Amino acid sequence: MSYQVLARKYRPHSFEELVGQEHVVQALANALTQQRLHHAYLFTGTRGVGKTTVSRILAKSLNCLGADGQGGITATPCGVCDACRDIDSGRFVDYVELDAASNRGVEEISQLLDQAVYKPVVGRFKVYMIDEVHMLSNTAFNAMLKTLEEPPDYLKFVLATTDPQKVPVTVLSRCLQFNLRPMAPPNVLSHLTHVLQAEDVPAEVGALRLLARAARGSMRDALSLTDQAIAFGAGSLSEAGVRQMLGSVDRGHVVAIIDALIAANGAALVGQSDALRDLGLSAAGTLEDLANLLQQLAIQQVAPGSLDPEDPDTPEVVRLAPQLPADEVQLMYSMALHGRGELMLAPDEYAGLTMVLLRMLSFRPTPGGVQAKTQSEPTAAAGPARAPMVANSAPLLRPAAPSIAVPAAAPPRTVTRPAGAPIAAPAVSAARVEREVREPSPPESPAKPLTRPQLTPSARAMQMPSVEGSSLSARLRPRPVAASEEIAADDDLPPWLDAPPASDEEGGAVMPAEPGGMPAPVPASGEGAYASTGGRDVALQSTALGERWALQVKLLTLVALPRELAMQAECIAVDEQAEPPLWRLRVERESLRQPALVDKLQAALAAALGRAVRLDIEPGIAQDSPALREAAHGQARQREAEQIILQDPFVKEMLSQFKTARIVPGSIKPH
């Protein structure tokens, strides 16, 4: 007799033998016992979970005659009567299994339904089992709707599918739906142990665990893999042989990866990736096993002692769990899951695996991180202290703004800088900053307030031309708005205004330029006619070395991160006597202080100077970097452009004539 595969040989023949589907067994057994039988059943679930098996057991329960031939509908078919044996062997006339994948047209379904009018030949019920029912065409579904809704009393439909979303709702509403769950690995392991004991095949527990995990919830896949493993191992199952057959990664490699991550050892991490490449093990399988181990670590951290004590991996999990914080375990688990999807985008899967592992390492604190930080503090303290936001050496660059007098009818409003507020010194050029620092300006005379002439009611009446008796063009010509107290209550503002307009007495007042020619900060919304977009004052403390470094950076041919390093660096010392000359720079961002970026900047500087140089980078906040100089220069140009517009006579006239006239914020840009 030819060999019968394990998946067919050990197919369950009763509800008691069915593994892992207790919820379905309970519902069907109770319905059969109470004779509450539905006319259509729909079984859904992934492959190899028992949909066809449940259908055959249900058909036997409906047609079982009992061992003595006097039985009826039962939840425990005898398995020895003619009906039970014929259904098991696939030759029962009244049990029809139709594969919808190859019989998906309306003609095949019509032929099946034409036979529904005839009563069963030998059985109690006719049972039509349609497998992969979601493959039927729309016309085939429509053709069976009426019969499916009201079949004869002797006809039962059993539908099975792996994709219930593709089944029309009109069919779903006519069926009792049962979702068969994927098998849990412990259930698969228990069933494989029982099968191999019956087959008298020696097997290691570790090998069966690997097979149970590789089955991914499918009992048929587990039995098929067991058949393959028996052939691979020449009649026995060893863990090493099954691991080699499946191409699985030895758990020792995954544990070594976790150990390297805990120690923040990048060399060991890359070495493990190279070892996996040399062994030809799957990168995706490595990340899968790594995610599985991280999941067990998380469980051990939250619920100690809840892992399977018989699992050989449990001691390693118990050892590793206290060495990793819970939040880092969650982060690494997420990286392992997302990394599997990135493998197909990498140049090769091992390069993708290495990058995923290095990404995990980049989020791990280095063991010497605290000590390195402690050692860097004296160096930062030894250097020049961080200058305050105010440039003390240039107090005359930003004098206080003069006050603006308003008519007597309204309370006087003065726009002054708050006491103690930081005053930055944005310079148009470095030379101008140094010149003003070396040559203090003479004391300034107090600014004369700007006043508006007061008009008597009679004078205001003379300025307002009479509407009556004037021509149409005269009435439509814009005229100055009088500073009258009587304003229409329903004079709504246009919807494009972002800020409420100033009072009519303000008349669109414009902040003047500060003495000394430097543009004053334009007041914020509610204090004037325009809200400046210049931003906060740039914290720049101009130095001679800073100007020298800024001019030198312009001559360097750098791009990307090396250029960003040069722009963010502050030159704090240059030792021309050293050999080679030493340039000391201060950079705040740690990501820019990487050795590779420093080497590129050093090479570019040496090429520009025509001789070898050496760079010494120290951490600290830069006070005079090329980036700060560019920001200060751009801020000064922005404020200067705003003052030019706001001091323009035409702009002043328009603001005074039209009460709701405002300059759109952000619309003033320097050339």
mmCIF file of N, CA and C in Angstrom, residues 184-275:
data_model
loop_
_atom_site.group_PDB
_atom_site.id
_atom_site.type_symbol
_atom_site.label_atom_id
_atom_site.label_comp_id
_atom_site.label_asym_id
_atom_site.label_seq_id
_atom_site.Cartn_x
_atom_site.Cartn_y
_atom_site.Cartn_z
ATOM 1 N N ALA A 184 -2.697 27.729 17.978
ATOM 2 C CA ALA A 184 -1.646 28.239 18.843
ATOM 3 C C ALA A 184 -0.460 27.265 18.819
ATOM 4 N N PRO A 185 0.781 27.771 18.886
ATOM 5 C CA PRO A 185 1.952 26.867 18.871
ATOM 6 C C PRO A 185 1.901 25.773 19.922
ATOM 7 N N PRO A 186 1.444 26.021 21.158
ATOM 8 C CA PRO A 186 1.365 24.897 22.111
ATOM 9 C C PRO A 186 0.422 23.793 21.652
ATOM 10 N N ASN A 187 -0.711 24.169 21.023
ATOM 11 C CA ASN A 187 -1.631 23.144 20.522
ATOM 12 C C ASN A 187 -1.003 22.338 19.392
ATOM 13 N N VAL A 188 -0.290 23.042 18.509
ATOM 14 C CA VAL A 188 0.373 22.338 17.411
ATOM 15 C C VAL A 188 1.449 21.407 17.959
ATOM 16 N N LEU A 189 2.209 21.886 18.947
ATOM 17 C CA LEU A 189 3.258 21.067 19.542
ATOM 18 C C LEU A 189 2.675 19.818 20.189
ATOM 19 N N SER A 190 1.560 19.965 20.889
ATOM 20 C CA SER A 190 0.936 18.811 21.533
ATOM 21 C C SER A 190 0.450 17.798 20.498
ATOM 22 N N HIS A 191 -0.161 18.296 19.423
ATOM 23 C CA HIS A 191 -0.667 17.373 18.412
ATOM 24 C C HIS A 191 0.479 16.682 17.674
ATOM 25 N N LEU A 192 1.563 17.404 17.386
ATOM 26 C CA LEU A 192 2.709 16.771 16.725
ATOM 27 C C LEU A 192 3.323 15.696 17.612
ATOM 28 N N THR A 193 3.389 15.954 18.900
ATOM 29 C CA THR A 193 3.918 14.937 19.822
ATOM 30 C C THR A 193 3.071 13.671 19.782
ATOM 31 N N HIS A 194 1.738 13.860 19.778
ATOM 32 C CA HIS A 194 0.837 12.699 19.717
ATOM 33 C C HIS A 194 1.005 11.939 18.400
ATOM 34 N N VAL A 195 1.126 12.656 17.297
ATOM 35 C CA VAL A 195 1.249 12.001 15.991
ATOM 36 C C VAL A 195 2.557 11.226 15.902
ATOM 37 N N LEU A 196 3.661 11.819 16.343
ATOM 38 C CA LEU A 196 4.962 11.152 16.235
ATOM 39 C C LEU A 196 5.063 9.964 17.183
ATOM 40 N N GLN A 197 4.381 10.054 18.310
ATOM 41 C CA GLN A 197 4.337 8.882 19.181
ATOM 42 C C GLN A 197 3.579 7.741 18.520
ATOM 43 N N ALA A 198 2.485 8.108 17.833
ATOM 44 C CA ALA A 198 1.737 7.061 17.126
ATOM 45 C C ALA A 198 2.540 6.495 15.962
ATOM 46 N N GLU A 199 3.364 7.309 15.332
ATOM 47 C CA GLU A 199 4.188 6.854 14.209
ATOM 48 C C GLU A 199 5.490 6.214 14.672
ATOM 49 N N ASP A 200 5.782 6.304 15.989
ATOM 50 C CA ASP A 200 7.007 5.744 16.556
ATOM 51 C C ASP A 200 8.242 6.376 15.907
ATOM 52 N N VAL A 201 8.222 7.713 15.856
ATOM 53 C CA VAL A 201 9.339 8.474 15.295
ATOM 54 C C VAL A 201 9.978 9.266 16.428
ATOM 55 N N PRO A 202 11.274 9.045 16.714
ATOM 56 C CA PRO A 202 11.923 9.831 17.776
ATOM 57 C C PRO A 202 12.076 11.292 17.345
ATOM 58 N N ALA A 203 11.842 12.198 18.298
ATOM 59 C CA ALA A 203 11.902 13.632 17.979
ATOM 60 C C ALA A 203 12.337 14.401 19.214
ATOM 61 N N GLU A 204 13.162 15.415 19.006
ATOM 62 C CA GLU A 204 13.561 16.312 20.077
ATOM 63 C C GLU A 204 12.502 17.395 20.265
ATOM 64 N N VAL A 205 12.337 17.836 21.504
ATOM 65 C CA VAL A 205 11.325 18.854 21.792
ATOM 66 C C VAL A 205 11.651 20.153 21.068
ATOM 67 N N GLY A 206 12.942 20.492 20.983
ATOM 68 C CA GLY A 206 13.321 21.713 20.271
ATOM 69 C C GLY A 206 12.941 21.672 18.808
ATOM 70 N N ALA A 207 13.059 20.481 18.184
ATOM 71 C CA ALA A 207 12.673 20.350 16.780
ATOM 72 C C ALA A 207 11.171 20.549 16.604
ATOM 73 N N LEU A 208 10.385 20.003 17.527
ATOM 74 C CA LEU A 208 8.933 20.174 17.428
ATOM 75 C C LEU A 208 8.536 21.625 17.671
ATOM 76 N N ARG A 209 9.255 22.324 18.534
ATOM 77 C CA ARG A 209 8.956 23.746 18.743
ATOM 78 C C ARG A 209 9.213 24.550 17.468
ATOM 79 N N LEU A 210 10.293 24.233 16.793
ATOM 80 C CA LEU A 210 10.583 24.923 15.532
ATOM 81 C C LEU A 210 9.498 24.660 14.498
ATOM 82 N N LEU A 211 9.044 23.414 14.412
ATOM 83 C CA LEU A 211 7.990 23.085 13.451
ATOM 84 C C LEU A 211 6.679 23.778 13.818
ATOM 85 N N ALA A 212 6.372 23.838 15.104
ATOM 86 C CA ALA A 212 5.130 24.491 15.525
ATOM 87 C C ALA A 212 5.151 25.977 15.204
ATOM 88 N N ARG A 213 6.312 26.622 15.371
ATOM 89 C CA ARG A 213 6.404 28.042 15.033
ATOM 90 C C ARG A 213 6.359 28.264 13.531
ATOM 91 N N ALA A 214 7.025 27.374 12.780
ATOM 92 C CA ALA A 214 7.060 27.537 11.324
ATOM 93 C C ALA A 214 5.702 27.300 10.688
ATOM 94 N N ALA A 215 4.814 26.557 11.353
ATOM 95 C CA ALA A 215 3.491 26.282 10.782
ATOM 96 C C ALA A 215 2.631 27.527 10.716
ATOM 97 N N ARG A 216 2.886 28.516 11.591
ATOM 98 C CA ARG A 216 2.145 29.777 11.593
ATOM 99 C C ARG A 216 0.638 29.566 11.703
ATOM 100 N N GLY A 217 0.239 28.701 12.621
ATOM 101 C CA GLY A 217 -1.174 28.517 12.911
ATOM 102 C C GLY A 217 -1.882 27.493 12.062
ATOM 103 N N SER A 218 -1.205 26.873 11.120
ATOM 104 C CA SER A 218 -1.843 25.889 10.241
ATOM 105 C C SER A 218 -1.409 24.490 10.650
ATOM 106 N N MET A 219 -2.367 23.649 11.040
ATOM 107 C CA MET A 219 -2.046 22.275 11.423
ATOM 108 C C MET A 219 -1.620 21.458 10.215
ATOM 109 N N ARG A 220 -2.208 21.697 9.067
ATOM 110 C CA ARG A 220 -1.797 20.953 7.870
ATOM 111 C C ARG A 220 -0.355 21.286 7.502
ATOM 112 N N ASP A 221 0.025 22.589 7.622
ATOM 113 C CA ASP A 221 1.414 22.956 7.347
ATOM 114 C C ASP A 221 2.363 22.281 8.333
ATOM 115 N N ALA A 222 1.943 22.195 9.597
ATOM 116 C CA ALA A 222 2.798 21.560 10.593
ATOM 117 C C ALA A 222 3.020 20.088 10.271
ATOM 118 N N LEU A 223 1.966 19.385 9.875
ATOM 119 C CA LEU A 223 2.110 17.960 9.546
ATOM 120 C C LEU A 223 2.908 17.773 8.257
ATOM 121 N N SER A 224 2.737 18.675 7.293
ATOM 122 C CA SER A 224 3.523 18.576 6.056
ATOM 123 C C SER A 224 4.999 18.822 6.336
ATOM 124 N N LEU A 225 5.311 19.813 7.175
ATOM 125 C CA LEU A 225 6.703 20.058 7.547
ATOM 126 C C LEU A 225 7.273 18.885 8.339
ATOM 127 N N THR A 226 6.435 18.244 9.138
ATOM 128 C CA THR A 226 6.900 17.072 9.882
ATOM 129 C C THR A 226 7.250 15.938 8.932
ATOM 130 N N ASP A 227 6.420 15.727 7.915
ATOM 131 C CA ASP A 227 6.756 14.732 6.889
ATOM 132 C C ASP A 227 8.105 15.049 6.251
ATOM 133 N N GLN A 228 8.318 16.320 5.921
ATOM 134 C CA GLN A 228 9.580 16.710 5.296
ATOM 135 C C GLN A 228 10.754 16.526 6.257
ATOM 136 N N ALA A 229 10.546 16.844 7.535
ATOM 137 C CA ALA A 229 11.627 16.707 8.513
ATOM 138 C C ALA A 229 11.976 15.241 8.751
ATOM 139 N N ILE A 230 10.973 14.361 8.738
ATOM 140 C CA ILE A 230 11.257 12.925 8.905
ATOM 141 C C ILE A 230 12.113 12.422 7.748
ATOM 142 N N ALA A 231 11.777 12.873 6.528
ATOM 143 C CA ALA A 231 12.590 12.469 5.376
ATOM 144 C C ALA A 231 13.983 13.083 5.439
ATOM 145 N N PHE A 232 14.088 14.324 5.911
ATOM 146 C CA PHE A 232 15.387 14.996 5.990
ATOM 147 C C PHE A 232 16.274 14.350 7.048
ATOM 148 N N GLY A 233 15.668 13.955 8.163
ATOM 149 C CA GLY A 233 16.441 13.353 9.239
ATOM 150 C C GLY A 233 16.524 11.857 9.179
ATOM 151 N N ALA A 234 16.088 11.246 8.103
ATOM 152 C CA ALA A 234 16.178 9.781 7.930
ATOM 153 C C ALA A 234 15.451 9.038 9.039
ATOM 154 N N GLY A 235 14.250 9.493 9.357
ATOM 155 C CA GLY A 235 13.425 8.789 10.318
ATOM 156 C C GLY A 235 13.473 9.332 11.718
ATOM 157 N N SER A 236 14.175 10.408 11.962
ATOM 158 C CA SER A 236 14.216 11.029 13.290
ATOM 159 C C SER A 236 14.267 12.539 13.129
ATOM 160 N N LEU A 237 13.865 13.243 14.193
ATOM 161 C CA LEU A 237 13.808 14.705 14.161
ATOM 162 C C LEU A 237 14.759 15.256 15.221
ATOM 163 N N SER A 238 15.784 15.939 14.780
ATOM 164 C CA SER A 238 16.709 16.620 15.680
ATOM 165 C C SER A 238 16.563 18.123 15.481
ATOM 166 N N GLU A 239 16.866 18.856 16.532
ATOM 167 C CA GLU A 239 16.707 20.314 16.447
ATOM 168 C C GLU A 239 17.650 20.919 15.409
ATOM 169 N N ALA A 240 18.886 20.449 15.372
ATOM 170 C CA ALA A 240 19.836 20.989 14.400
ATOM 171 C C ALA A 240 19.399 20.673 12.972
ATOM 172 N N GLY A 241 18.912 19.465 12.740
ATOM 173 C CA GLY A 241 18.476 19.113 11.398
ATOM 174 C C GLY A 241 17.255 19.902 10.963
ATOM 175 N N VAL A 242 16.278 20.067 11.865
ATOM 176 C CA VAL A 242 15.081 20.839 11.515
ATOM 177 C C VAL A 242 15.442 22.301 11.286
ATOM 178 N N ARG A 243 16.348 22.833 12.102
ATOM 179 C CA ARG A 243 16.754 24.227 11.914
ATOM 180 C C ARG A 243 17.443 24.404 10.563
ATOM 181 N N GLN A 244 18.272 23.439 10.197
ATOM 182 C CA GLN A 244 18.935 23.510 8.894
ATOM 183 C C GLN A 244 17.929 23.378 7.756
ATOM 184 N N MET A 245 16.949 22.507 7.927
ATOM 185 C CA MET A 245 15.938 22.328 6.881
ATOM 186 C C MET A 245 15.105 23.593 6.690
ATOM 187 N N LEU A 246 14.719 24.215 7.802
ATOM 188 C CA LEU A 246 13.879 25.413 7.716
ATOM 189 C C LEU A 246 14.675 26.668 7.384
ATOM 190 N N GLY A 247 16.015 26.586 7.520
ATOM 191 C CA GLY A 247 16.820 27.788 7.341
ATOM 192 C C GLY A 247 16.647 28.762 8.479
ATOM 193 N N SER A 248 16.278 28.255 9.634
ATOM 194 C CA SER A 248 16.043 29.118 10.789
ATOM 195 C C SER A 248 17.367 29.546 11.398
ATOM 196 N N VAL A 249 17.317 30.674 12.074
ATOM 197 C CA VAL A 249 18.500 31.215 12.736
ATOM 198 C C VAL A 249 18.606 30.591 14.111
ATOM 199 N N ASP A 250 19.802 30.153 14.447
ATOM 200 C CA ASP A 250 20.036 29.609 15.780
ATOM 201 C C ASP A 250 19.761 30.695 16.814
ATOM 202 N N ARG A 251 19.038 30.318 17.858
ATOM 203 C CA ARG A 251 18.699 31.304 18.875
ATOM 204 C C ARG A 251 19.958 31.904 19.513
ATOM 205 N N GLY A 252 21.075 31.179 19.444
ATOM 206 C CA GLY A 252 22.318 31.726 19.981
ATOM 207 C C GLY A 252 22.754 32.989 19.268
ATOM 208 N N HIS A 253 22.517 33.072 17.931
ATOM 209 C CA HIS A 253 22.855 34.285 17.195
ATOM 210 C C HIS A 253 21.990 35.458 17.657
ATOM 211 N N VAL A 254 20.726 35.197 17.873
ATOM 212 C CA VAL A 254 19.827 36.274 18.290
ATOM 213 C C VAL A 254 20.183 36.750 19.697
ATOM 214 N N VAL A 255 20.511 35.808 20.583
ATOM 215 C CA VAL A 255 20.927 36.193 21.940
ATOM 216 C C VAL A 255 22.214 37.000 21.892
ATOM 217 N N ALA A 256 23.143 36.613 21.001
ATOM 218 C CA ALA A 256 24.385 37.374 20.868
ATOM 219 C C ALA A 256 24.122 38.793 20.372
ATOM 220 N N ILE A 257 23.137 38.960 19.497
ATOM 221 C CA ILE A 257 22.775 40.305 19.028
ATOM 222 C C ILE A 257 22.241 41.143 20.184
ATOM 223 N N ILE A 258 21.393 40.555 21.011
ATOM 224 C CA ILE A 258 20.870 41.293 22.167
ATOM 225 C C ILE A 258 21.999 41.652 23.133
ATOM 226 N N ASP A 259 22.924 40.729 23.348
ATOM 227 C CA ASP A 259 24.062 41.023 24.226
ATOM 228 C C ASP A 259 24.895 42.180 23.676
ATOM 229 N N ALA A 260 25.098 42.206 22.358
ATOM 230 C CA ALA A 260 25.861 43.299 21.762
ATOM 231 C C ALA A 260 25.124 44.630 21.889
ATOM 232 N N LEU A 261 23.805 44.598 21.769
ATOM 233 C CA LEU A 261 23.031 45.826 21.943
ATOM 234 C C LEU A 261 23.090 46.304 23.388
ATOM 235 N N ILE A 262 23.029 45.387 24.327
ATOM 236 C CA ILE A 262 23.101 45.775 25.740
ATOM 237 C C ILE A 262 24.454 46.413 26.044
ATOM 238 N N ALA A 263 25.522 45.844 25.485
ATOM 239 C CA ALA A 263 26.863 46.373 25.713
ATOM 240 C C ALA A 263 27.190 47.557 24.819
ATOM 241 N N ALA A 264 26.290 47.916 23.900
ATOM 242 C CA ALA A 264 26.537 49.007 22.939
ATOM 243 C C ALA A 264 27.831 48.757 22.177
ATOM 244 N N ASN A 265 28.029 47.522 21.758
ATOM 245 C CA ASN A 265 29.239 47.101 21.062
ATOM 246 C C ASN A 265 28.930 47.009 19.579
ATOM 247 N N GLY A 266 29.283 48.047 18.847
ATOM 248 C CA GLY A 266 28.994 48.064 17.416
ATOM 249 C C GLY A 266 29.790 47.041 16.649
ATOM 250 N N ALA A 267 31.039 46.807 17.039
ATOM 251 C CA ALA A 267 31.860 45.823 16.325
ATOM 252 C C ALA A 267 31.270 44.424 16.450
ATOM 253 N N ALA A 268 30.818 44.062 17.654
ATOM 254 C CA ALA A 268 30.206 42.744 17.834
ATOM 255 C C ALA A 268 28.909 42.628 17.052
ATOM 256 N N LEU A 269 28.173 43.718 16.947
ATOM 257 C CA LEU A 269 26.911 43.699 16.214
ATOM 258 C C LEU A 269 27.153 43.459 14.727
ATOM 259 N N VAL A 270 28.123 44.175 14.165
ATOM 260 C CA VAL A 270 28.453 43.977 12.751
ATOM 261 C C VAL A 270 29.029 42.581 12.537
ATOM 262 N N GLY A 271 29.808 42.090 13.508
ATOM 263 C CA GLY A 271 30.340 40.741 13.387
ATOM 264 C C GLY A 271 29.258 39.682 13.346
ATOM 265 N N GLN A 272 28.198 39.849 14.140
ATOM 266 C CA GLN A 272 27.082 38.905 14.099
ATOM 267 C C GLN A 272 26.377 38.940 12.744
ATOM 268 N N SER A 273 26.222 40.130 12.181
ATOM 269 C CA SER A 273 25.594 40.235 10.858
ATOM 270 C C SER A 273 26.448 39.544 9.796
ATOM 271 N N ASP A 274 27.766 39.724 9.867
ATOM 272 C CA ASP A 274 28.647 39.048 8.913
ATOM 273 C C ASP A 274 28.610 37.532 9.097
ATOM 274 N N ALA A 275 28.513 37.090 10.349
ATOM 275 C CA ALA A 275 28.434 35.645 10.596
ATOM 276 C C ALA A 275 27.161 35.053 9.999
#
